[in-house]
Amino acid sequence: VDSLTSQEVMDAVFSLKIPLLKKMECIDVYEGEPIENGKKALTYSLLYLDAEKTLTDIEVNQAHEEVMNHLKKVLPIKI
């Protein structure tokens, strides 16, 4: 949805209060082919970090899955 802002997406993610998620930023906004009219593609970089230990792929994937599932529930988006 073209009216959805990058900040709304980030607010939805940070509302989860995932302890491992330290930083999130929008790194690209694209409108045009092959994206359908009235829509845009937003690309984000997310930083997961635990100061006490190295995170495993499983820990990061679980946190990221939680983010994606939440976004699909609360916003009119496709992932």
PDB file of N, CA, C and O in Angstrom, chain B, residues numbered from 101:
ATOM      1  N   VAL B 101       0.858  -1.179   0.000  1.00  0.00           N
ATOM      2  CA  VAL B 101       0.000   0.000   0.000  1.00  0.00           C
ATOM      3  C   VAL B 101       0.893   1.227   0.000  1.00  0.00           C
ATOM      4  O   VAL B 101       1.773   1.367   0.848  1.00  0.00           O
ATOM      5  N   ASP B 102       0.660   2.107  -0.952  1.00  0.00           N
ATOM      6  CA  ASP B 102       1.515   3.264  -1.137  1.00  0.00           C
ATOM      7  C   ASP B 102       1.483   4.221   0.046  1.00  0.00           C
ATOM      8  O   ASP B 102       2.461   4.929   0.286  1.00  0.00           O
ATOM      9  N   SER B 103       0.377   4.260   0.792  1.00  0.00           N
ATOM     10  CA  SER B 103       0.267   5.212   1.895  1.00  0.00           C
ATOM     11  C   SER B 103       0.985   4.749   3.159  1.00  0.00           C
ATOM     12  O   SER B 103       1.174   5.546   4.079  1.00  0.00           O
ATOM     13  N   LEU B 104       1.384   3.498   3.227  1.00  0.00           N
ATOM     14  CA  LEU B 104       2.090   2.971   4.386  1.00  0.00           C
ATOM     15  C   LEU B 104       3.504   3.551   4.422  1.00  0.00           C
ATOM     16  O   LEU B 104       4.219   3.521   3.420  1.00  0.00           O
ATOM     17  N   THR B 105       3.902   4.079   5.579  1.00  0.00           N
ATOM     18  CA  THR B 105       5.229   4.685   5.680  1.00  0.00           C
ATOM     19  C   THR B 105       6.238   3.693   6.260  1.00  0.00           C
ATOM     20  O   THR B 105       5.879   2.725   6.930  1.00  0.00           O
ATOM     21  N   SER B 106       7.485   3.965   5.984  1.00  0.00           N
ATOM     22  CA  SER B 106       8.561   3.159   6.537  1.00  0.00           C
ATOM     23  C   SER B 106       8.527   3.209   8.064  1.00  0.00           C
ATOM     24  O   SER B 106       8.792   2.204   8.724  1.00  0.00           O
ATOM     25  N   GLN B 107       8.206   4.365   8.623  1.00  0.00           N
ATOM     26  CA  GLN B 107       8.157   4.511  10.076  1.00  0.00           C
ATOM     27  C   GLN B 107       7.058   3.641  10.682  1.00  0.00           C
ATOM     28  O   GLN B 107       7.236   3.088  11.767  1.00  0.00           O
ATOM     29  N   GLU B 108       5.924   3.515   9.990  1.00  0.00           N
ATOM     30  CA  GLU B 108       4.848   2.648  10.490  1.00  0.00           C
ATOM     31  C   GLU B 108       5.306   1.189  10.566  1.00  0.00           C
ATOM     32  O   GLU B 108       4.966   0.474  11.508  1.00  0.00           O
ATOM     33  N   VAL B 109       6.069   0.762   9.581  1.00  0.00           N
ATOM     34  CA  VAL B 109       6.598  -0.604   9.585  1.00  0.00           C
ATOM     35  C   VAL B 109       7.572  -0.767  10.752  1.00  0.00           C
ATOM     36  O   VAL B 109       7.501  -1.751  11.488  1.00  0.00           O
ATOM     37  N   MET B 110       8.469   0.184  10.919  1.00  0.00           N
ATOM     38  CA  MET B 110       9.444   0.088  12.006  1.00  0.00           C
ATOM     39  C   MET B 110       8.768   0.156  13.372  1.00  0.00           C
ATOM     40  O   MET B 110       9.158  -0.561  14.294  1.00  0.00           O
ATOM     41  N   ASP B 111       7.767   1.005  13.507  1.00  0.00           N
ATOM     42  CA  ASP B 111       7.026   1.080  14.780  1.00  0.00           C
ATOM     43  C   ASP B 111       6.377  -0.262  15.106  1.00  0.00           C
ATOM     44  O   ASP B 111       6.394  -0.701  16.255  1.00  0.00           O
ATOM     45  N   ALA B 112       5.807  -0.911  14.094  1.00  0.00           N
ATOM     46  CA  ALA B 112       5.169  -2.213  14.307  1.00  0.00           C
ATOM     47  C   ALA B 112       6.200  -3.242  14.761  1.00  0.00           C
ATOM     48  O   ALA B 112       5.921  -4.054  15.643  1.00  0.00           O
ATOM     49  N   VAL B 113       7.378  -3.210  14.166  1.00  0.00           N
ATOM     50  CA  VAL B 113       8.426  -4.161  14.543  1.00  0.00           C
ATOM     51  C   VAL B 113       8.900  -3.899  15.968  1.00  0.00           C
ATOM     52  O   VAL B 113       9.002  -4.825  16.772  1.00  0.00           O
ATOM     53  N   PHE B 114       9.188  -2.646  16.278  1.00  0.00           N
ATOM     54  CA  PHE B 114       9.712  -2.337  17.611  1.00  0.00           C
ATOM     55  C   PHE B 114       8.659  -2.495  18.705  1.00  0.00           C
ATOM     56  O   PHE B 114       9.007  -2.594  19.882  1.00  0.00           O
ATOM     57  N   SER B 115       7.382  -2.521  18.337  1.00  0.00           N
ATOM     58  CA  SER B 115       6.339  -2.762  19.333  1.00  0.00           C
ATOM     59  C   SER B 115       6.438  -4.173  19.912  1.00  0.00           C
ATOM     60  O   SER B 115       5.913  -4.441  20.993  1.00  0.00           O
ATOM     61  N   LEU B 116       7.110  -5.071  19.194  1.00  0.00           N
ATOM     62  CA  LEU B 116       7.310  -6.433  19.680  1.00  0.00           C
ATOM     63  C   LEU B 116       8.299  -6.494  20.844  1.00  0.00           C
ATOM     64  O   LEU B 116       8.277  -7.436  21.636  1.00  0.00           O
ATOM     65  N   LYS B 117       9.158  -5.493  20.939  1.00  0.00           N
ATOM     66  CA  LYS B 117      10.166  -5.440  22.005  1.00  0.00           C
ATOM     67  C   LYS B 117      11.022  -6.718  22.062  1.00  0.00           C
ATOM     68  O   LYS B 117      11.205  -7.315  23.123  1.00  0.00           O
ATOM     69  N   ILE B 118      11.528  -7.110  20.913  1.00  0.00           N
ATOM     70  CA  ILE B 118      12.401  -8.277  20.824  1.00  0.00           C
ATOM     71  C   ILE B 118      13.777  -7.864  21.356  1.00  0.00           C
ATOM     72  O   ILE B 118      14.423  -6.987  20.781  1.00  0.00           O
ATOM     73  N   PRO B 119      14.227  -8.485  22.442  1.00  0.00           N
ATOM     74  CA  PRO B 119      15.493  -8.074  23.058  1.00  0.00           C
ATOM     75  C   PRO B 119      16.709  -8.152  22.127  1.00  0.00           C
ATOM     76  O   PRO B 119      17.633  -7.348  22.254  1.00  0.00           O
ATOM     77  N   LEU B 120      16.718  -9.097  21.208  1.00  0.00           N
ATOM     78  CA  LEU B 120      17.859  -9.259  20.315  1.00  0.00           C
ATOM     79  C   LEU B 120      17.899  -8.230  19.187  1.00  0.00           C
ATOM     80  O   LEU B 120      18.952  -8.026  18.582  1.00  0.00           O
ATOM     81  N   LEU B 121      16.773  -7.579  18.893  1.00  0.00           N
ATOM     82  CA  LEU B 121      16.721  -6.614  17.788  1.00  0.00           C
ATOM     83  C   LEU B 121      17.226  -5.257  18.278  1.00  0.00           C
ATOM     84  O   LEU B 121      16.561  -4.577  19.059  1.00  0.00           O
ATOM     85  N   LYS B 122      18.397  -4.883  17.811  1.00  0.00           N
ATOM     86  CA  LYS B 122      19.034  -3.657  18.278  1.00  0.00           C
ATOM     87  C   LYS B 122      18.861  -2.480  17.327  1.00  0.00           C
ATOM     88  O   LYS B 122      18.862  -1.326  17.757  1.00  0.00           O
ATOM     89  N   LYS B 123      18.711  -2.768  16.029  1.00  0.00           N
ATOM     90  CA  LYS B 123      18.662  -1.678  15.054  1.00  0.00           C
ATOM     91  C   LYS B 123      17.867  -2.126  13.836  1.00  0.00           C
ATOM     92  O   LYS B 123      17.925  -3.287  13.430  1.00  0.00           O
ATOM     93  N   MET B 124      17.130  -1.195  13.267  1.00  0.00           N
ATOM     94  CA  MET B 124      16.392  -1.453  12.037  1.00  0.00           C
ATOM     95  C   MET B 124      16.383  -0.174  11.222  1.00  0.00           C
ATOM     96  O   MET B 124      16.103   0.904  11.745  1.00  0.00           O
ATOM     97  N   GLU B 125      16.691  -0.297   9.942  1.00  0.00           N
ATOM     98  CA  GLU B 125      16.621   0.886   9.090  1.00  0.00           C
ATOM     99  C   GLU B 125      16.139   0.510   7.700  1.00  0.00           C
ATOM    100  O   GLU B 125      16.418  -0.574   7.188  1.00  0.00           O
ATOM    101  N   CYS B 126      15.408   1.439   7.110  1.00  0.00           N
ATOM    102  CA  CYS B 126      14.954   1.259   5.732  1.00  0.00           C
ATOM    103  C   CYS B 126      16.122   1.619   4.826  1.00  0.00           C
ATOM    104  O   CYS B 126      16.650   2.730   4.892  1.00  0.00           O
ATOM    105  N   ILE B 127      16.522   0.678   3.983  1.00  0.00           N
ATOM    106  CA  ILE B 127      17.683   0.920   3.127  1.00  0.00           C
ATOM    107  C   ILE B 127      17.314   1.133   1.657  1.00  0.00           C
ATOM    108  O   ILE B 127      18.161   1.514   0.850  1.00  0.00           O
ATOM    109  N   ASP B 128      16.037   0.882   1.313  1.00  0.00           N
ATOM    110  CA  ASP B 128      15.631   1.113  -0.075  1.00  0.00           C
ATOM    111  C   ASP B 128      14.113   1.191  -0.173  1.00  0.00           C
ATOM    112  O   ASP B 128      13.395   0.438   0.484  1.00  0.00           O
ATOM    113  N   VAL B 129      13.642   2.110  -0.999  1.00  0.00           N
ATOM    114  CA  VAL B 129      12.221   2.206  -1.349  1.00  0.00           C
ATOM    115  C   VAL B 129      12.165   2.172  -2.870  1.00  0.00           C
ATOM    116  O   VAL B 129      12.825   2.968  -3.537  1.00  0.00           O
ATOM    117  N   TYR B 130      11.379   1.253  -3.415  1.00  0.00           N
ATOM    118  CA  TYR B 130      11.302   1.107  -4.867  1.00  0.00           C
ATOM    119  C   TYR B 130       9.857   1.140  -5.314  1.00  0.00           C
ATOM    120  O   TYR B 130       9.003   0.451  -4.755  1.00  0.00           O
ATOM    121  N   GLU B 131       9.589   1.949  -6.332  1.00  0.00           N
ATOM    122  CA  GLU B 131       8.287   1.978  -6.999  1.00  0.00           C
ATOM    123  C   GLU B 131       8.545   1.867  -8.488  1.00  0.00           C
ATOM    124  O   GLU B 131       9.433   2.536  -9.016  1.00  0.00           O
ATOM    125  N   GLY B 132       7.785   1.039  -9.165  1.00  0.00           N
ATOM    126  CA  GLY B 132       7.983   0.846 -10.596  1.00  0.00           C
ATOM    127  C   GLY B 132       7.890  -0.625 -10.938  1.00  0.00           C
ATOM    128  O   GLY B 132       7.608  -1.461 -10.079  1.00  0.00           O
ATOM    129  N   GLU B 133       8.130  -0.931 -12.200  1.00  0.00           N
ATOM    130  CA  GLU B 133       8.054  -2.313 -12.661  1.00  0.00           C
ATOM    131  C   GLU B 133       9.022  -3.195 -11.892  1.00  0.00           C
ATOM    132  O   GLU B 133      10.151  -2.758 -11.670  1.00  0.00           O
ATOM    133  N   PRO B 134       8.681  -4.360 -11.484  1.00  0.00           N
ATOM    134  CA  PRO B 134       7.427  -5.076 -11.686  1.00  0.00           C
ATOM    135  C   PRO B 134       6.417  -4.887 -10.543  1.00  0.00           C
ATOM    136  O   PRO B 134       5.430  -5.621 -10.479  1.00  0.00           O
ATOM    137  N   ILE B 135       6.640  -3.924  -9.644  1.00  0.00           N
ATOM    138  CA  ILE B 135       5.721  -3.661  -8.544  1.00  0.00           C
ATOM    139  C   ILE B 135       4.441  -3.059  -9.116  1.00  0.00           C
ATOM    140  O   ILE B 135       4.494  -2.162  -9.957  1.00  0.00           O
ATOM    141  N   GLU B 136       3.286  -3.555  -8.656  1.00  0.00           N
ATOM    142  CA  GLU B 136       2.036  -3.048  -9.226  1.00  0.00           C
ATOM    143  C   GLU B 136       1.780  -1.606  -8.828  1.00  0.00           C
ATOM    144  O   GLU B 136       2.254  -1.147  -7.788  1.00  0.00           O
ATOM    145  N   ASN B 137       1.023  -0.887  -9.666  1.00  0.00           N
ATOM    146  CA  ASN B 137       0.713   0.524  -9.432  1.00  0.00           C
ATOM    147  C   ASN B 137       0.092   0.726  -8.059  1.00  0.00           C
ATOM    148  O   ASN B 137      -0.720  -0.084  -7.612  1.00  0.00           O
ATOM    149  N   GLY B 138       0.478   1.812  -7.388  1.00  0.00           N
ATOM    150  CA  GLY B 138      -0.062   2.126  -6.079  1.00  0.00           C
ATOM    151  C   GLY B 138       0.623   1.383  -4.947  1.00  0.00           C
ATOM    152  O   GLY B 138       0.229   1.513  -3.788  1.00  0.00           O
ATOM    153  N   LYS B 139       1.651   0.602  -5.275  1.00  0.00           N
ATOM    154  CA  LYS B 139       2.373  -0.152  -4.249  1.00  0.00           C
ATOM    155  C   LYS B 139       3.859   0.170  -4.349  1.00  0.00           C
ATOM    156  O   LYS B 139       4.326   0.723  -5.344  1.00  0.00           O
ATOM    157  N   LYS B 140       4.587  -0.187  -3.297  1.00  0.00           N
ATOM    158  CA  LYS B 140       6.026   0.037  -3.295  1.00  0.00           C
ATOM    159  C   LYS B 140       6.702  -1.100  -2.544  1.00  0.00           C
ATOM    160  O   LYS B 140       6.078  -1.795  -1.742  1.00  0.00           O
ATOM    161  N   ALA B 141       7.975  -1.272  -2.818  1.00  0.00           N
ATOM    162  CA  ALA B 141       8.779  -2.276  -2.126  1.00  0.00           C
ATOM    163  C   ALA B 141       9.696  -1.546  -1.155  1.00  0.00           C
ATOM    164  O   ALA B 141      10.424  -0.630  -1.538  1.00  0.00           O
ATOM    165  N   LEU B 142       9.650  -1.963   0.097  1.00  0.00           N
ATOM    166  CA  LEU B 142      10.521  -1.394   1.124  1.00  0.00           C
ATOM    167  C   LEU B 142      11.505  -2.476   1.549  1.00  0.00           C
ATOM    168  O   LEU B 142      11.105  -3.611   1.809  1.00  0.00           O
ATOM    169  N   THR B 143      12.781  -2.135   1.622  1.00  0.00           N
ATOM    170  CA  THR B 143      13.819  -3.073   2.036  1.00  0.00           C
ATOM    171  C   THR B 143      14.440  -2.565   3.333  1.00  0.00           C
ATOM    172  O   THR B 143      14.786  -1.390   3.455  1.00  0.00           O
ATOM    173  N   TYR B 144      14.573  -3.477   4.300  1.00  0.00           N
ATOM    174  CA  TYR B 144      15.084  -3.101   5.614  1.00  0.00           C
ATOM    175  C   TYR B 144      16.323  -3.913   5.967  1.00  0.00           C
ATOM    176  O   TYR B 144      16.497  -5.047   5.520  1.00  0.00           O
ATOM    177  N   SER B 145      17.172  -3.306   6.776  1.00  0.00           N
ATOM    178  CA  SER B 145      18.296  -3.991   7.395  1.00  0.00           C
ATOM    179  C   SER B 145      17.982  -4.083   8.885  1.00  0.00           C
ATOM    180  O   SER B 145      17.672  -3.079   9.526  1.00  0.00           O
ATOM    181  N   LEU B 146      18.064  -5.301   9.430  1.00  0.00           N
ATOM    182  CA  LEU B 146      17.809  -5.514  10.853  1.00  0.00           C
ATOM    183  C   LEU B 146      19.067  -6.072  11.504  1.00  0.00           C
ATOM    184  O   LEU B 146      19.698  -6.980  10.963  1.00  0.00           O
ATOM    185  N   LEU B 147      19.431  -5.537  12.655  1.00  0.00           N
ATOM    186  CA  LEU B 147      20.599  -6.004  13.387  1.00  0.00           C
ATOM    187  C   LEU B 147      20.142  -6.701  14.657  1.00  0.00           C
ATOM    188  O   LEU B 147      19.503  -6.099  15.520  1.00  0.00           O
ATOM    189  N   TYR B 148      20.479  -7.974  14.754  1.00  0.00           N
ATOM    190  CA  TYR B 148      20.198  -8.769  15.950  1.00  0.00           C
ATOM    191  C   TYR B 148      21.523  -8.951  16.689  1.00  0.00           C
ATOM    192  O   TYR B 148      22.532  -9.305  16.079  1.00  0.00           O
ATOM    193  N   LEU B 149      21.520  -8.709  18.003  1.00  0.00           N
ATOM    194  CA  LEU B 149      22.757  -8.753  18.756  1.00  0.00           C
ATOM    195  C   LEU B 149      22.503  -9.148  20.199  1.00  0.00           C
ATOM    196  O   LEU B 149      21.530  -8.718  20.818  1.00  0.00           O
ATOM    197  N   ASP B 150      23.400  -9.978  20.723  1.00  0.00           N
ATOM    198  CA  ASP B 150      23.417 -10.297  22.154  1.00  0.00           C
ATOM    199  C   ASP B 150      24.831  -9.984  22.620  1.00  0.00           C
ATOM    200  O   ASP B 150      25.788 -10.599  22.149  1.00  0.00           O
ATOM    201  N   ALA B 151      24.974  -9.040  23.536  1.00  0.00           N
ATOM    202  CA  ALA B 151      26.293  -8.603  23.997  1.00  0.00           C
ATOM    203  C   ALA B 151      27.029  -9.696  24.777  1.00  0.00           C
ATOM    204  O   ALA B 151      28.243  -9.612  24.966  1.00  0.00           O
ATOM    205  N   GLU B 152      26.313 -10.698  25.219  1.00  0.00           N
ATOM    206  CA  GLU B 152      26.913 -11.744  26.047  1.00  0.00           C
ATOM    207  C   GLU B 152      27.445 -12.938  25.244  1.00  0.00           C
ATOM    208  O   GLU B 152      28.325 -13.661  25.711  1.00  0.00           O
ATOM    209  N   LYS B 153      26.910 -13.140  24.041  1.00  0.00           N
ATOM    210  CA  LYS B 153      27.310 -14.338  23.296  1.00  0.00           C
ATOM    211  C   LYS B 153      27.032 -14.160  21.810  1.00  0.00           C
ATOM    212  O   LYS B 153      26.317 -13.249  21.393  1.00  0.00           O
ATOM    213  N   THR B 154      27.614 -15.048  21.032  1.00  0.00           N
ATOM    214  CA  THR B 154      27.341 -15.091  19.602  1.00  0.00           C
ATOM    215  C   THR B 154      25.993 -15.765  19.386  1.00  0.00           C
ATOM    216  O   THR B 154      25.727 -16.832  19.938  1.00  0.00           O
ATOM    217  N   LEU B 155      25.155 -15.142  18.590  1.00  0.00           N
ATOM    218  CA  LEU B 155      23.831 -15.714  18.303  1.00  0.00           C
ATOM    219  C   LEU B 155      23.952 -16.863  17.304  1.00  0.00           C
ATOM    220  O   LEU B 155      24.787 -16.839  16.399  1.00  0.00           O
ATOM    221  N   THR B 156      23.107 -17.856  17.489  1.00  0.00           N
ATOM    222  CA  THR B 156      23.045 -18.954  16.532  1.00  0.00           C
ATOM    223  C   THR B 156      22.079 -18.591  15.413  1.00  0.00           C
ATOM    224  O   THR B 156      21.262 -17.681  15.550  1.00  0.00           O
ATOM    225  N   ASP B 157      22.185 -19.310  14.313  1.00  0.00           N
ATOM    226  CA  ASP B 157      21.231 -19.121  13.213  1.00  0.00           C
ATOM    227  C   ASP B 157      19.811 -19.351  13.709  1.00  0.00           C
ATOM    228  O   ASP B 157      18.892 -18.631  13.318  1.00  0.00           O
ATOM    229  N   ILE B 158      19.628 -20.334  14.555  1.00  0.00           N
ATOM    230  CA  ILE B 158      18.286 -20.653  15.067  1.00  0.00           C
ATOM    231  C   ILE B 158      17.709 -19.479  15.852  1.00  0.00           C
ATOM    232  O   ILE B 158      16.538 -19.142  15.679  1.00  0.00           O
ATOM    233  N   GLU B 159      18.509 -18.853  16.709  1.00  0.00           N
ATOM    234  CA  GLU B 159      18.032 -17.710  17.501  1.00  0.00           C
ATOM    235  C   GLU B 159      17.633 -16.532  16.606  1.00  0.00           C
ATOM    236  O   GLU B 159      16.588 -15.913  16.803  1.00  0.00           O
ATOM    237  N   VAL B 160      18.475 -16.241  15.631  1.00  0.00           N
ATOM    238  CA  VAL B 160      18.190 -15.132  14.719  1.00  0.00           C
ATOM    239  C   VAL B 160      16.969 -15.447  13.868  1.00  0.00           C
ATOM    240  O   VAL B 160      16.094 -14.598  13.697  1.00  0.00           O
ATOM    241  N   ASN B 161      16.903 -16.660  13.335  1.00  0.00           N
ATOM    242  CA  ASN B 161      15.765 -17.043  12.493  1.00  0.00           C
ATOM    243  C   ASN B 161      14.449 -16.997  13.269  1.00  0.00           C
ATOM    244  O   ASN B 161      13.427 -16.586  12.720  1.00  0.00           O
ATOM    245  N   GLN B 162      14.459 -17.412  14.540  1.00  0.00           N
ATOM    246  CA  GLN B 162      13.243 -17.359  15.354  1.00  0.00           C
ATOM    247  C   GLN B 162      12.802 -15.917  15.565  1.00  0.00           C
ATOM    248  O   GLN B 162      11.617 -15.609  15.440  1.00  0.00           O
ATOM    249  N   ALA B 163      13.735 -15.035  15.882  1.00  0.00           N
ATOM    250  CA  ALA B 163      13.404 -13.625  16.081  1.00  0.00           C
ATOM    251  C   ALA B 163      12.879 -13.018  14.787  1.00  0.00           C
ATOM    252  O   ALA B 163      11.899 -12.273  14.794  1.00  0.00           O
ATOM    253  N   HIS B 164      13.533 -13.340  13.681  1.00  0.00           N
ATOM    254  CA  HIS B 164      13.120 -12.779  12.387  1.00  0.00           C
ATOM    255  C   HIS B 164      11.743 -13.307  11.966  1.00  0.00           C
ATOM    256  O   HIS B 164      10.932 -12.564  11.412  1.00  0.00           O
ATOM    257  N   GLU B 165      11.490 -14.564  12.225  1.00  0.00           N
ATOM    258  CA  GLU B 165      10.178 -15.150  11.924  1.00  0.00           C
ATOM    259  C   GLU B 165       9.077 -14.452  12.732  1.00  0.00           C
ATOM    260  O   GLU B 165       7.983 -14.207  12.224  1.00  0.00           O
ATOM    261  N   GLU B 166       9.380 -14.140  13.980  1.00  0.00           N
ATOM    262  CA  GLU B 166       8.422 -13.416  14.820  1.00  0.00           C
ATOM    263  C   GLU B 166       8.113 -12.041  14.225  1.00  0.00           C
ATOM    264  O   GLU B 166       6.960 -11.612  14.206  1.00  0.00           O
ATOM    265  N   VAL B 167       9.139 -11.363  13.744  1.00  0.00           N
ATOM    266  CA  VAL B 167       8.957 -10.050  13.103  1.00  0.00           C
ATOM    267  C   VAL B 167       8.060 -10.189  11.878  1.00  0.00           C
ATOM    268  O   VAL B 167       7.078  -9.460  11.741  1.00  0.00           O
ATOM    269  N   MET B 168       8.389 -11.110  10.998  1.00  0.00           N
ATOM    270  CA  MET B 168       7.625 -11.262   9.752  1.00  0.00           C
ATOM    271  C   MET B 168       6.168 -11.648  10.023  1.00  0.00           C
ATOM    272  O   MET B 168       5.257 -11.092   9.409  1.00  0.00           O
ATOM    273  N   ASN B 169       5.945 -12.589  10.931  1.00  0.00           N
ATOM    274  CA  ASN B 169       4.574 -13.000  11.242  1.00  0.00           C
ATOM    275  C   ASN B 169       3.764 -11.847  11.822  1.00  0.00           C
ATOM    276  O   ASN B 169       2.590 -11.677  11.492  1.00  0.00           O
ATOM    277  N   HIS B 170       4.388 -11.061  12.680  1.00  0.00           N
ATOM    278  CA  HIS B 170       3.702  -9.912  13.277  1.00  0.00           C
ATOM    279  C   HIS B 170       3.328  -8.887  12.203  1.00  0.00           C
ATOM    280  O   HIS B 170       2.206  -8.381  12.187  1.00  0.00           O
ATOM    281  N   LEU B 171       4.259  -8.589  11.317  1.00  0.00           N
ATOM    282  CA  LEU B 171       3.991  -7.608  10.261  1.00  0.00           C
ATOM    283  C   LEU B 171       2.833  -8.050   9.365  1.00  0.00           C
ATOM    284  O   LEU B 171       1.986  -7.240   8.988  1.00  0.00           O
ATOM    285  N   LYS B 172       2.806  -9.339   9.029  1.00  0.00           N
ATOM    286  CA  LYS B 172       1.721  -9.846   8.181  1.00  0.00           C
ATOM    287  C   LYS B 172       0.364  -9.738   8.878  1.00  0.00           C
ATOM    288  O   LYS B 172      -0.663  -9.571   8.220  1.00  0.00           O
ATOM    289  N   LYS B 173       0.360  -9.833  10.211  1.00  0.00           N
ATOM    290  CA  LYS B 173      -0.900  -9.744  10.969  1.00  0.00           C
ATOM    291  C   LYS B 173      -1.404  -8.315  11.116  1.00  0.00           C
ATOM    292  O   LYS B 173      -2.605  -8.065  11.018  1.00  0.00           O
ATOM    293  N   VAL B 174      -0.483  -7.370  11.351  1.00  0.00           N
ATOM    294  CA  VAL B 174      -0.913  -6.022  11.739  1.00  0.00           C
ATOM    295  C   VAL B 174      -0.879  -4.987  10.622  1.00  0.00           C
ATOM    296  O   VAL B 174      -1.432  -3.899  10.781  1.00  0.00           O
ATOM    297  N   LEU B 175      -0.244  -5.301   9.501  1.00  0.00           N
ATOM    298  CA  LEU B 175      -0.154  -4.336   8.404  1.00  0.00           C
ATOM    299  C   LEU B 175      -0.628  -4.962   7.101  1.00  0.00           C
ATOM    300  O   LEU B 175      -0.520  -6.174   6.913  1.00  0.00           O
ATOM    301  N   PRO B 176      -1.156  -4.129   6.196  1.00  0.00           N
ATOM    302  CA  PRO B 176      -1.616  -4.642   4.894  1.00  0.00           C
ATOM    303  C   PRO B 176      -0.446  -4.794   3.926  1.00  0.00           C
ATOM    304  O   PRO B 176      -0.306  -4.021   2.978  1.00  0.00           O
ATOM    305  N   ILE B 177       0.399  -5.811   4.180  1.00  0.00           N
ATOM    306  CA  ILE B 177       1.624  -5.968   3.384  1.00  0.00           C
ATOM    307  C   ILE B 177       1.794  -7.404   2.922  1.00  0.00           C
ATOM    308  O   ILE B 177       1.154  -8.328   3.424  1.00  0.00           O
ATOM    309  N   LYS B 178       2.692  -7.559   1.935  1.00  0.00           N
ATOM    310  CA  LYS B 178       3.161  -8.868   1.491  1.00  0.00           C
ATOM    311  C   LYS B 178       4.629  -8.946   1.845  1.00  0.00           C
ATOM    312  O   LYS B 178       5.353  -7.955   1.745  1.00  0.00           O
ATOM    313  N   ILE B 179       5.070 -10.125   2.260  1.00  0.00           N
ATOM    314  CA  ILE B 179       6.488 -10.312   2.564  1.00  0.00           C
ATOM    315  C   ILE B 179       7.033 -11.399   1.657  1.00  0.00           C
ATOM    316  O   ILE B 179       8.216 -11.731   1.732  1.00  0.00           O
TER     317      ILE B 179
END
